[in-house]
Structures are given as C-alpha cells and as structure tokens.
PDB file of C-alpha atoms in Angstrom:
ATOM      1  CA  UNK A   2       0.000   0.000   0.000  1.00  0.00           C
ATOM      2  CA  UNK A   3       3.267   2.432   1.536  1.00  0.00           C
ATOM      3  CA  UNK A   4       4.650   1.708  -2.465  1.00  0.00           C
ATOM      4  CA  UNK A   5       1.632   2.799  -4.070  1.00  0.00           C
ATOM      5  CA  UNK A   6       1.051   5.464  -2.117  1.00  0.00           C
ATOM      6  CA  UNK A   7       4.159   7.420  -2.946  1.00  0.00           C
ATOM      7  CA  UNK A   8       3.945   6.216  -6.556  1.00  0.00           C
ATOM      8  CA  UNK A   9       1.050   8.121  -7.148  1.00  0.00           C
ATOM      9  CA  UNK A  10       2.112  11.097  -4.383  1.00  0.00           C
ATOM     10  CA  UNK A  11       4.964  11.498  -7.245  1.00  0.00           C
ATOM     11  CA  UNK A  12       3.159  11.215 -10.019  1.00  0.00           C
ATOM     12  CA  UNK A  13       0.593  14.503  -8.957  1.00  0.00           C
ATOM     13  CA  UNK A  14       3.522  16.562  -7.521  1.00  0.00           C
ATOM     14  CA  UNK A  15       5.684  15.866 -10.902  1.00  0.00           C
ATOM     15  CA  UNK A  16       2.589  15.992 -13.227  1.00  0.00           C
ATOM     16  CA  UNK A  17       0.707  19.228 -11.097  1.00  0.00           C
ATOM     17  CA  UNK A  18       4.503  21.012 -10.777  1.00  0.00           C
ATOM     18  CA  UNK A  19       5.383  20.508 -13.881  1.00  0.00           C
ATOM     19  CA  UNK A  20       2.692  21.974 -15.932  1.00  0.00           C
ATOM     20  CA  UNK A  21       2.807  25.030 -12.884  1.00  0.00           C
ATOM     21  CA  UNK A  22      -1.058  26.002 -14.457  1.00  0.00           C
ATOM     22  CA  UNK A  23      -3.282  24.247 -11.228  1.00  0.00           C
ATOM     23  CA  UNK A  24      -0.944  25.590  -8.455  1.00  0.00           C
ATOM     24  CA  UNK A  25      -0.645  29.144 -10.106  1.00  0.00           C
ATOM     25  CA  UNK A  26      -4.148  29.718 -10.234  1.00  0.00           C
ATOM     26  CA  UNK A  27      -4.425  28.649  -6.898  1.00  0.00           C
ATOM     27  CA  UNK A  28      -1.695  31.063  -5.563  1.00  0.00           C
ATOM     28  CA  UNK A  29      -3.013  33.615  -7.722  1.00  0.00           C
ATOM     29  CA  UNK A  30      -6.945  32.889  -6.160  1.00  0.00           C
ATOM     30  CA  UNK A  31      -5.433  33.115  -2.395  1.00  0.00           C
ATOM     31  CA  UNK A  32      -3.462  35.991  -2.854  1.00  0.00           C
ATOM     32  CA  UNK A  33      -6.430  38.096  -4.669  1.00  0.00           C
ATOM     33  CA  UNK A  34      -8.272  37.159  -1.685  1.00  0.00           C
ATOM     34  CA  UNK A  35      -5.310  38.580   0.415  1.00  0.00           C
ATOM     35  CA  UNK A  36      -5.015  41.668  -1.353  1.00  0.00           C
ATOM     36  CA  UNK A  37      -9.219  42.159  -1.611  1.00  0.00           C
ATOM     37  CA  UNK A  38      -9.367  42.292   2.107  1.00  0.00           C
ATOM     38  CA  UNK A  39      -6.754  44.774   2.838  1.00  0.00           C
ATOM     39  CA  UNK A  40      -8.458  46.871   0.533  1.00  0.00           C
ATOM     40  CA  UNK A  41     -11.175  47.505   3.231  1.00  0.00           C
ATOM     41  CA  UNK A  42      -8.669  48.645   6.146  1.00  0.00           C
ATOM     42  CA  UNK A  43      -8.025  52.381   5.710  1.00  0.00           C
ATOM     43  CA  UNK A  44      -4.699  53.858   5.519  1.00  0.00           C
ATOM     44  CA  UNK A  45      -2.696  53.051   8.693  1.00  0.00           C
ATOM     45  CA  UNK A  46      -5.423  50.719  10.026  1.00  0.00           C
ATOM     46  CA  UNK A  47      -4.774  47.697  11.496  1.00  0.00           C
ATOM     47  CA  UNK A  48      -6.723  44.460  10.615  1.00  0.00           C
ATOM     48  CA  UNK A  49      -7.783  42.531  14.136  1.00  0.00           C
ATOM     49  CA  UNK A  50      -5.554  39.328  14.481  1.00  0.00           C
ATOM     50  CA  UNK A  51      -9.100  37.175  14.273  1.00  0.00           C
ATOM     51  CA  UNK A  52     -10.027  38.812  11.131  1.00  0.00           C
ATOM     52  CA  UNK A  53      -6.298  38.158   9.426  1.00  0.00           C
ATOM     53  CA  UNK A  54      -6.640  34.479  10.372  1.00  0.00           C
ATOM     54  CA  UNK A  55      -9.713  34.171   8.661  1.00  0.00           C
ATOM     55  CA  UNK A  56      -8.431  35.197   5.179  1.00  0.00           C
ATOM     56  CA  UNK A  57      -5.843  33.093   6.119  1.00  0.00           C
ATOM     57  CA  UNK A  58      -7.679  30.145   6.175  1.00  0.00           C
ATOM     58  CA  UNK A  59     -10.353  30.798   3.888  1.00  0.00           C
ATOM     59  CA  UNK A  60      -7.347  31.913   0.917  1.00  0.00           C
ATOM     60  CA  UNK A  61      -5.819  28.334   2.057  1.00  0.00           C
ATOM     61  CA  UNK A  62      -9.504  26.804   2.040  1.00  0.00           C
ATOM     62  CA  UNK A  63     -10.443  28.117  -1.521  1.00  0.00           C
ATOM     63  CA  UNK A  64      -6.650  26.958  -2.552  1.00  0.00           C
ATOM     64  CA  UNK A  65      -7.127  23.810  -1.486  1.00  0.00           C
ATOM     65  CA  UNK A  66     -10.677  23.587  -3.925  1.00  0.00           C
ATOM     66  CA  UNK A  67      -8.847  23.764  -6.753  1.00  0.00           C
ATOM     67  CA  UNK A  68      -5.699  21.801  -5.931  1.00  0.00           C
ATOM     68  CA  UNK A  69      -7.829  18.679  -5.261  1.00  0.00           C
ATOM     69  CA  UNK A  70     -10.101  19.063  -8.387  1.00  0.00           C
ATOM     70  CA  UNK A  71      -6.616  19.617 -10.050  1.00  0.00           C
ATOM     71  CA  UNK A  72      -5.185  16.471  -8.447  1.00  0.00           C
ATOM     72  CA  UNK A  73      -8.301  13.731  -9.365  1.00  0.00           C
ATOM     73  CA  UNK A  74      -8.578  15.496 -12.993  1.00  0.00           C
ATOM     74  CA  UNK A  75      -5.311  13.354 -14.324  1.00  0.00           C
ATOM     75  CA  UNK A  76      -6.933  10.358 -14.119  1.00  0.00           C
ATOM     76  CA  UNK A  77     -10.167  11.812 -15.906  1.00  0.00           C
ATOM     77  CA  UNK A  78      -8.258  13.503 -18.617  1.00  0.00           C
ATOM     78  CA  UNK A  79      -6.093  10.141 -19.390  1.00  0.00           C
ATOM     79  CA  UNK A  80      -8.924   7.645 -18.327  1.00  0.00           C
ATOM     80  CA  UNK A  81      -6.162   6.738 -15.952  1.00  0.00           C
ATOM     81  CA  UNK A  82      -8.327   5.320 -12.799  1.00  0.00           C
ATOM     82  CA  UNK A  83      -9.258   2.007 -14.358  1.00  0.00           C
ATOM     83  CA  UNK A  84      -5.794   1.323 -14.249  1.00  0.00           C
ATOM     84  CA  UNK A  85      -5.625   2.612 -10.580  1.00  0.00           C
ATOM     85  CA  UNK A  86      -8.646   0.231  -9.756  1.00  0.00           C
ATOM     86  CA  UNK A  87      -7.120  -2.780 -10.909  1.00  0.00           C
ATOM     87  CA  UNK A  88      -4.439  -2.165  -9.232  1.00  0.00           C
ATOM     88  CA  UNK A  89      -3.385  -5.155  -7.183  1.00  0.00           C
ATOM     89  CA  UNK A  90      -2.285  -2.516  -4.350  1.00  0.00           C
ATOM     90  CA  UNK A  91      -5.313  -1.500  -1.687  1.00  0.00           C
ATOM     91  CA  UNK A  92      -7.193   1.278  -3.248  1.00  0.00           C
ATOM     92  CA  UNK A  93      -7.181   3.237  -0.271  1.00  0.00           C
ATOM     93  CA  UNK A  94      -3.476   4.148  -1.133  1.00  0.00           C
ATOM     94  CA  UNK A  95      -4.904   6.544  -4.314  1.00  0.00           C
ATOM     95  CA  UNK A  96      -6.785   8.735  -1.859  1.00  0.00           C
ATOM     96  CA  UNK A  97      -3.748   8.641   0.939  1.00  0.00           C
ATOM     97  CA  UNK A  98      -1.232   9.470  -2.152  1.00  0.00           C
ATOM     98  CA  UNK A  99      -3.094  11.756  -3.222  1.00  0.00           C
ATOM     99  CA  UNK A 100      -3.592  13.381   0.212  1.00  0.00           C
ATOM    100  CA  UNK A 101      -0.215  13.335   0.247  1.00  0.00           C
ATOM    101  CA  UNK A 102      -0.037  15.336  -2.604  1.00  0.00           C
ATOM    102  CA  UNK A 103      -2.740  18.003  -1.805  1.00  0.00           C
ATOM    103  CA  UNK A 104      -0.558  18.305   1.171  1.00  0.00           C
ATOM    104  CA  UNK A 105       2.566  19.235  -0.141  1.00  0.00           C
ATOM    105  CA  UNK A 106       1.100  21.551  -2.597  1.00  0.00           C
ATOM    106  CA  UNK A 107      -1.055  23.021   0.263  1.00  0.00           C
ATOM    107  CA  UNK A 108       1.951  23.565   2.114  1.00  0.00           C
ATOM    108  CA  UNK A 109       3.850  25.292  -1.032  1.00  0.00           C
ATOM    109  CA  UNK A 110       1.165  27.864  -1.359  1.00  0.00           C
ATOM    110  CA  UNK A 111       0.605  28.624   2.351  1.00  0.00           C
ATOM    111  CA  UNK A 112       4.292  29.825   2.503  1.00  0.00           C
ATOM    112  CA  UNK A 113       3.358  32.178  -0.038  1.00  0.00           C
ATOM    113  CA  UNK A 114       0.157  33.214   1.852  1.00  0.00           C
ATOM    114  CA  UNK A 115       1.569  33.533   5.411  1.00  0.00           C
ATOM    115  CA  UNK A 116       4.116  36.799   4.581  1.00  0.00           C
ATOM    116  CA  UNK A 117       1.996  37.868   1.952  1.00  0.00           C
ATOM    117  CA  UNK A 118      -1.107  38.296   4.946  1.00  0.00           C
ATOM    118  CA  UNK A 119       1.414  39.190   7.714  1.00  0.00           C
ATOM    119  CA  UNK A 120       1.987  42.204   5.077  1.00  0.00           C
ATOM    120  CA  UNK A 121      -1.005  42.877   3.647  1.00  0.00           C
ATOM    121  CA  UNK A 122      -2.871  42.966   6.290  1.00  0.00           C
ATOM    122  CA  UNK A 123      -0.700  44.371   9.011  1.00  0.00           C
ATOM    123  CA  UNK A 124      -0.071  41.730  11.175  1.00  0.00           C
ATOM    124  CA  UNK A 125       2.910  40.546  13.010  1.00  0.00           C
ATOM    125  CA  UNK A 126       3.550  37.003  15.000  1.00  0.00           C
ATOM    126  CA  UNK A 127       3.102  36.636  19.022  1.00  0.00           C
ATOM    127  CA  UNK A 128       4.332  34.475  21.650  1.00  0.00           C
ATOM    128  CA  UNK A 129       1.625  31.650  20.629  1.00  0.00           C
ATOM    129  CA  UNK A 130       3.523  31.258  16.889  1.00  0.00           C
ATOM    130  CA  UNK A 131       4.683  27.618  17.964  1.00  0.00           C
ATOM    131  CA  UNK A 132       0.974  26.413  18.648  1.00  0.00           C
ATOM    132  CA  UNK A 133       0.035  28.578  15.447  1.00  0.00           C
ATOM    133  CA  UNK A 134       2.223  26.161  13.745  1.00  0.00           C
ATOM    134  CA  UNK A 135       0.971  23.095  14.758  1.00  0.00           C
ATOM    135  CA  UNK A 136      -2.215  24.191  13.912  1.00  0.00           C
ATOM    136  CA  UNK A 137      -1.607  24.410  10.933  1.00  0.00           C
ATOM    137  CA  UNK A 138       0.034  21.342  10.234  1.00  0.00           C
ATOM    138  CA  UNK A 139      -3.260  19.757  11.989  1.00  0.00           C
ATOM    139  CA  UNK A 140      -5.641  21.886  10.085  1.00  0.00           C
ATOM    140  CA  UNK A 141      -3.948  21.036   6.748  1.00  0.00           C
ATOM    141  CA  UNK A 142      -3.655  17.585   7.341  1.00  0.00           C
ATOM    142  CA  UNK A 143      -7.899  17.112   7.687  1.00  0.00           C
ATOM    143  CA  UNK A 144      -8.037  19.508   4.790  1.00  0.00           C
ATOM    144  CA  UNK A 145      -6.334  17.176   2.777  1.00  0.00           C
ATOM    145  CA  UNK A 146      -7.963  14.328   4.250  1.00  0.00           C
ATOM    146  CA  UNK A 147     -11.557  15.463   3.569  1.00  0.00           C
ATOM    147  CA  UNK A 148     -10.395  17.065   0.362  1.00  0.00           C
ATOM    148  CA  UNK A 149      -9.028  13.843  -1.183  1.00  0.00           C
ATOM    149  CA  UNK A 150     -12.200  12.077   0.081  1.00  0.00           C
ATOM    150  CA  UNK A 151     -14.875  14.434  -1.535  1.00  0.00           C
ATOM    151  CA  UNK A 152     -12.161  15.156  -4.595  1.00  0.00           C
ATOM    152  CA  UNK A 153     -12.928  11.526  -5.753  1.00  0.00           C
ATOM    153  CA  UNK A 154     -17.031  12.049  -5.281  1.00  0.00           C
ATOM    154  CA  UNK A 155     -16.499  15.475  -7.397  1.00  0.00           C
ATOM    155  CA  UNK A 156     -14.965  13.844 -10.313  1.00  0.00           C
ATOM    156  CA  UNK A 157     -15.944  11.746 -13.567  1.00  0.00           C
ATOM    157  CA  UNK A 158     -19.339  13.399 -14.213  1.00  0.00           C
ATOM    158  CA  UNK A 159     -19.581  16.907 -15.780  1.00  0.00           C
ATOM    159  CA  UNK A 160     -22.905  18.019 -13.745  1.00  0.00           C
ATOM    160  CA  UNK A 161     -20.880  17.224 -10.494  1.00  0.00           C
ATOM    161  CA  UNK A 162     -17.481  19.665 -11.618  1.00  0.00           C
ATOM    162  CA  UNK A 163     -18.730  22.156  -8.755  1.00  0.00           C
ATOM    163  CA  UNK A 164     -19.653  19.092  -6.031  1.00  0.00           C
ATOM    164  CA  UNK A 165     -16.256  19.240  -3.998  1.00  0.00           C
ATOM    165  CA  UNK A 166     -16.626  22.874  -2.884  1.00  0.00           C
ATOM    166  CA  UNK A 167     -20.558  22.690  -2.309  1.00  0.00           C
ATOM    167  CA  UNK A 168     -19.920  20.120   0.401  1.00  0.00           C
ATOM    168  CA  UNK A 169     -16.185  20.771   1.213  1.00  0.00           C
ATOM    169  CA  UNK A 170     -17.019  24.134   3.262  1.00  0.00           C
ATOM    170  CA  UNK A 171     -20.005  22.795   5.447  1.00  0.00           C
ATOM    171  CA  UNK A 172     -18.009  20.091   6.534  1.00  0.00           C
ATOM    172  CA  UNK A 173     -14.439  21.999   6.832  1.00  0.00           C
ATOM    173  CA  UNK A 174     -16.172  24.765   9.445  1.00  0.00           C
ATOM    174  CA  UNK A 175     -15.062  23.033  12.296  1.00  0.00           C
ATOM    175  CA  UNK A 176     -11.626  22.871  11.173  1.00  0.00           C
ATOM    176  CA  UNK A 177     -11.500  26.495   9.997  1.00  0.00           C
ATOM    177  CA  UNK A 178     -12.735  27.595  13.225  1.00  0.00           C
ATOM    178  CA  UNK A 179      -9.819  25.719  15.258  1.00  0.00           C
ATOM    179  CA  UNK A 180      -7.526  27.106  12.943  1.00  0.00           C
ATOM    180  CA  UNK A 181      -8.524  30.695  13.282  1.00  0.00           C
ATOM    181  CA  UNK A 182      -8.660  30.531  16.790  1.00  0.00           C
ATOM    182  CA  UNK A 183      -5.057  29.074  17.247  1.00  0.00           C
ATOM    183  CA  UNK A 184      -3.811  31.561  14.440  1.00  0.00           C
ATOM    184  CA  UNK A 185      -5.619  34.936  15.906  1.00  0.00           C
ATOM    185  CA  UNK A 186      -3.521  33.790  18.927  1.00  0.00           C
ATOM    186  CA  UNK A 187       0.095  33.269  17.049  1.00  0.00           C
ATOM    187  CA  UNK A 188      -0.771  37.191  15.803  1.00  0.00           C
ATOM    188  CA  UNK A 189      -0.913  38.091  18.950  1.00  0.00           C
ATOM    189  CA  UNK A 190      -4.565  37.837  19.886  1.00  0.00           C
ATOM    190  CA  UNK A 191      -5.657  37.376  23.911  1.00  0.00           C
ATOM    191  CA  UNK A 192      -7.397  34.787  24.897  1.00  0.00           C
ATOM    192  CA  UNK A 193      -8.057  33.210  28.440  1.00  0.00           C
ATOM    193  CA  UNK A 194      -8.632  29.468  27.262  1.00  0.00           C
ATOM    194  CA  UNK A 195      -5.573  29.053  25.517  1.00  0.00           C
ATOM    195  CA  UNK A 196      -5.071  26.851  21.821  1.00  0.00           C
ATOM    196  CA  UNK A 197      -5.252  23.609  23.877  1.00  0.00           C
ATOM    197  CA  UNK A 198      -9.238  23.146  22.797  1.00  0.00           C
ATOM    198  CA  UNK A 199      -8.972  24.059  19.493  1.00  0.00           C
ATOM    199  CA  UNK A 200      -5.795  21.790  18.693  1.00  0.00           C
ATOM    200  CA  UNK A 201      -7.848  19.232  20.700  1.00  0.00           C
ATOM    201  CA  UNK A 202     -10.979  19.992  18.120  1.00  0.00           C
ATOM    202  CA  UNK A 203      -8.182  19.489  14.981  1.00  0.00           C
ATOM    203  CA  UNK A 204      -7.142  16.364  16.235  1.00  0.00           C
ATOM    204  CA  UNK A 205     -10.415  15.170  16.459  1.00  0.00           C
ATOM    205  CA  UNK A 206     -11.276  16.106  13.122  1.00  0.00           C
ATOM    206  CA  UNK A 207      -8.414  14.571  12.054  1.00  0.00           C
ATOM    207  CA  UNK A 208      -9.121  11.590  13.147  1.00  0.00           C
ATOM    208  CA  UNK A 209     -12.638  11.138  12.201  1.00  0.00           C
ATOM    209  CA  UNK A 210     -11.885  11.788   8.324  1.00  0.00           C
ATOM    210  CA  UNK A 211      -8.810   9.542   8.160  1.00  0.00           C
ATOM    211  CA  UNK A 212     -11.076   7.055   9.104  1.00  0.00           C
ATOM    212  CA  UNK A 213     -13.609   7.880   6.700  1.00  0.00           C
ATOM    213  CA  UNK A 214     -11.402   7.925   4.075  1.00  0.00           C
ATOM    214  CA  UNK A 215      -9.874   4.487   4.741  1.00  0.00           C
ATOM    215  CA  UNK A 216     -13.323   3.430   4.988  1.00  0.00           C
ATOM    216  CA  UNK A 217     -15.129   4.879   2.307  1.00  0.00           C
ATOM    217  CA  UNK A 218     -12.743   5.773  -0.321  1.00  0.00           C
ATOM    218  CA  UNK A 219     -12.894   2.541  -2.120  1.00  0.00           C
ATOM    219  CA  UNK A 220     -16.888   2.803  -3.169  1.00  0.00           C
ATOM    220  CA  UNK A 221     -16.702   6.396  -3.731  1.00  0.00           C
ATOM    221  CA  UNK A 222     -13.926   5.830  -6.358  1.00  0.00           C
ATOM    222  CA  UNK A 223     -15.464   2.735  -7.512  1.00  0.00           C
ATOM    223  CA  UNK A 224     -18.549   3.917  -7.951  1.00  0.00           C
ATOM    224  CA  UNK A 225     -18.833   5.549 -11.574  1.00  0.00           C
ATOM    225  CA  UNK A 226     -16.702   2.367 -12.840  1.00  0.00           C
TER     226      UNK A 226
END
C-alpha cells in the first residue's frame, strides 16, 4: 500500500509542478483574496488578528478547492483510474497518495500566503507562533484528508465539476474555526482558554476523516466504474 502510495504522491507533484497552471491559479486565487481584504482597512489601520486568520484560512480553504479538483482530474483527462482500480495494491493508497499530494502543494502555497497576509494585512507574530504552527500542520492535514475524500465524489461526471466545494465548506467549518482561533492567537490575539481546545478539536477532526477515508474511499472511487 506504503509503495503505491508514494507512486502516485509522485506522479501529482511531478505531473501538477510541472505543468505550474493548477498551483498558479491557486496562488493567484489566495493571494487576490489577500489583497481584496486589505483593501477595506483604511490607511494606517490595522486588521484585528481574528479577522487576518480568517483570510488566512479561507485563501488556504479556496486553494485547497482547486488543488484537489486539479489532483483527481489526471486520471479523468487520461482515463487513468481504471488502471488505478485494478491495481493489485489496496485502493485506499490513491486517496492517501493523493492526500499526500494536496498536502505538499497546500503547504507550497501557504508559505506564499503567510508573509503575503502578515503584510497585507498588518499583522505581526506573538508568543503563541509555535501552537500557530501546529495548527496548521493539523488543520492542513484534515483539509487534505476530507479534500481527497470528496475530490474523488467530485470527479468523472460533468454536472458534479462544482460538487467538492458545495460540500467541502459545510463540513471543513469546524476545522477552519480551530484554525482561526489558534492563528488569531500566534498574531498576537488574547485569549483566556488558551489553543489547547482548538488543537484538541483538529485532532479530532483529524481523526474522524482519516477514518472515513480508509473506509469509504474505495466505493466512492469505484462507484462511476
């Protein structure tokens, strides 16, 4: 499954990478959304460390969108995933590689978005920045997890092209949340509580949709075959 996994966690990164077209429009989409939003602080204000963490997240959440509908179009283009489904190899190890994938790319254009918000909007890090980076490693990681899951339900039908962010954002609020909370906090936000709960609320979410996708990966892949 391990051999599989990176085989096809290769294949997106050298494929995606090398054509550069699916990761520059999604660095292009997060950094208009970046740019939009300081437009409504007036000159010499201040966005609030909540409100920067939210376009934050939601650039990274609209990135994400398109990465993932990026990532499950190869096969659909090549009529690739037959091959992938007769694959002796579990087929579980298509949506982990490809999670895998989403993650790395995720990661590429979040250290594009993190300077570009901490200038654009103002901001500037705080004594929490250690917890605001595990947060994000834990946010990212169920983004990519649900993503990869609901990137194989969005694919090989055209009347479903616009499936994976209708049900994507519902489902990602929890995660958001946690990782707004913990990143208002690394800009320097106050807050009595702590990130403990909200890293506690990542994990959780973590866990639940690495279990779904394990689970329930191989009929919603299956299923248009």
């Amino acid at each position: 499954m391990l051999r599989l996994t990176w085989a096809v966690a290769r294949k997106d990164l050298a494929l995606t990478l090398a054509r550069g077209s699916g990761l520059v429009q999604a660095l292009l989409l997060g950094l208009l959304l970046l740019f939009v939003f300081s437009l409504s602080q007036g000159i010499g204000e201040r966005m609030s460390p909540q409100g920067a963490a939210a376009v934050f997240w939601l650039s990274s959440a609209f990135c994400q969108v398109l990465i993932f509908n990026q990532l499950y179009a190869l096969e659909e283009v090549n009529s690739a995933r037959l091959g992938l489904l007769l694959s002796p190899a579990p087929i579980q190890a298509v949506w982990l590689g490809k999670a895998v994938a989403g993650l790395a790319l995720l990661l590429l254009a979040q250290i594009v978005f993190l300077p570009a918000a901490v200038v654009f909007l103002s901001q500037s890090f705080g004594a929490a920045w250690p917890a605001g980076l595990a947060a994000l490693l834990l946010v990212d990681l169920g983004m990519c997890a649900l993503g990869s899951l609901l990137g194989a339900l969005a694919q090989g039908q055209a009347a479903r092209e616009s499936l994976l962010s209708i049900v994507l954002f519902p489902l990602l609020t929890p995660l958001l949340l946690a990782g707004i909370g913990v990143g208002a906090q690394a800009l320097g936000a106050a807050s009595p509580d702590g990130p403990d709960s909200w890293l506690a609320l990542a994990c959780a979410f973590d866990a639940v949709f690495l279990g779904a996708g394990l689970l329930l990966f191989a009929f919603i892949y299956a299923g248009d075959e």
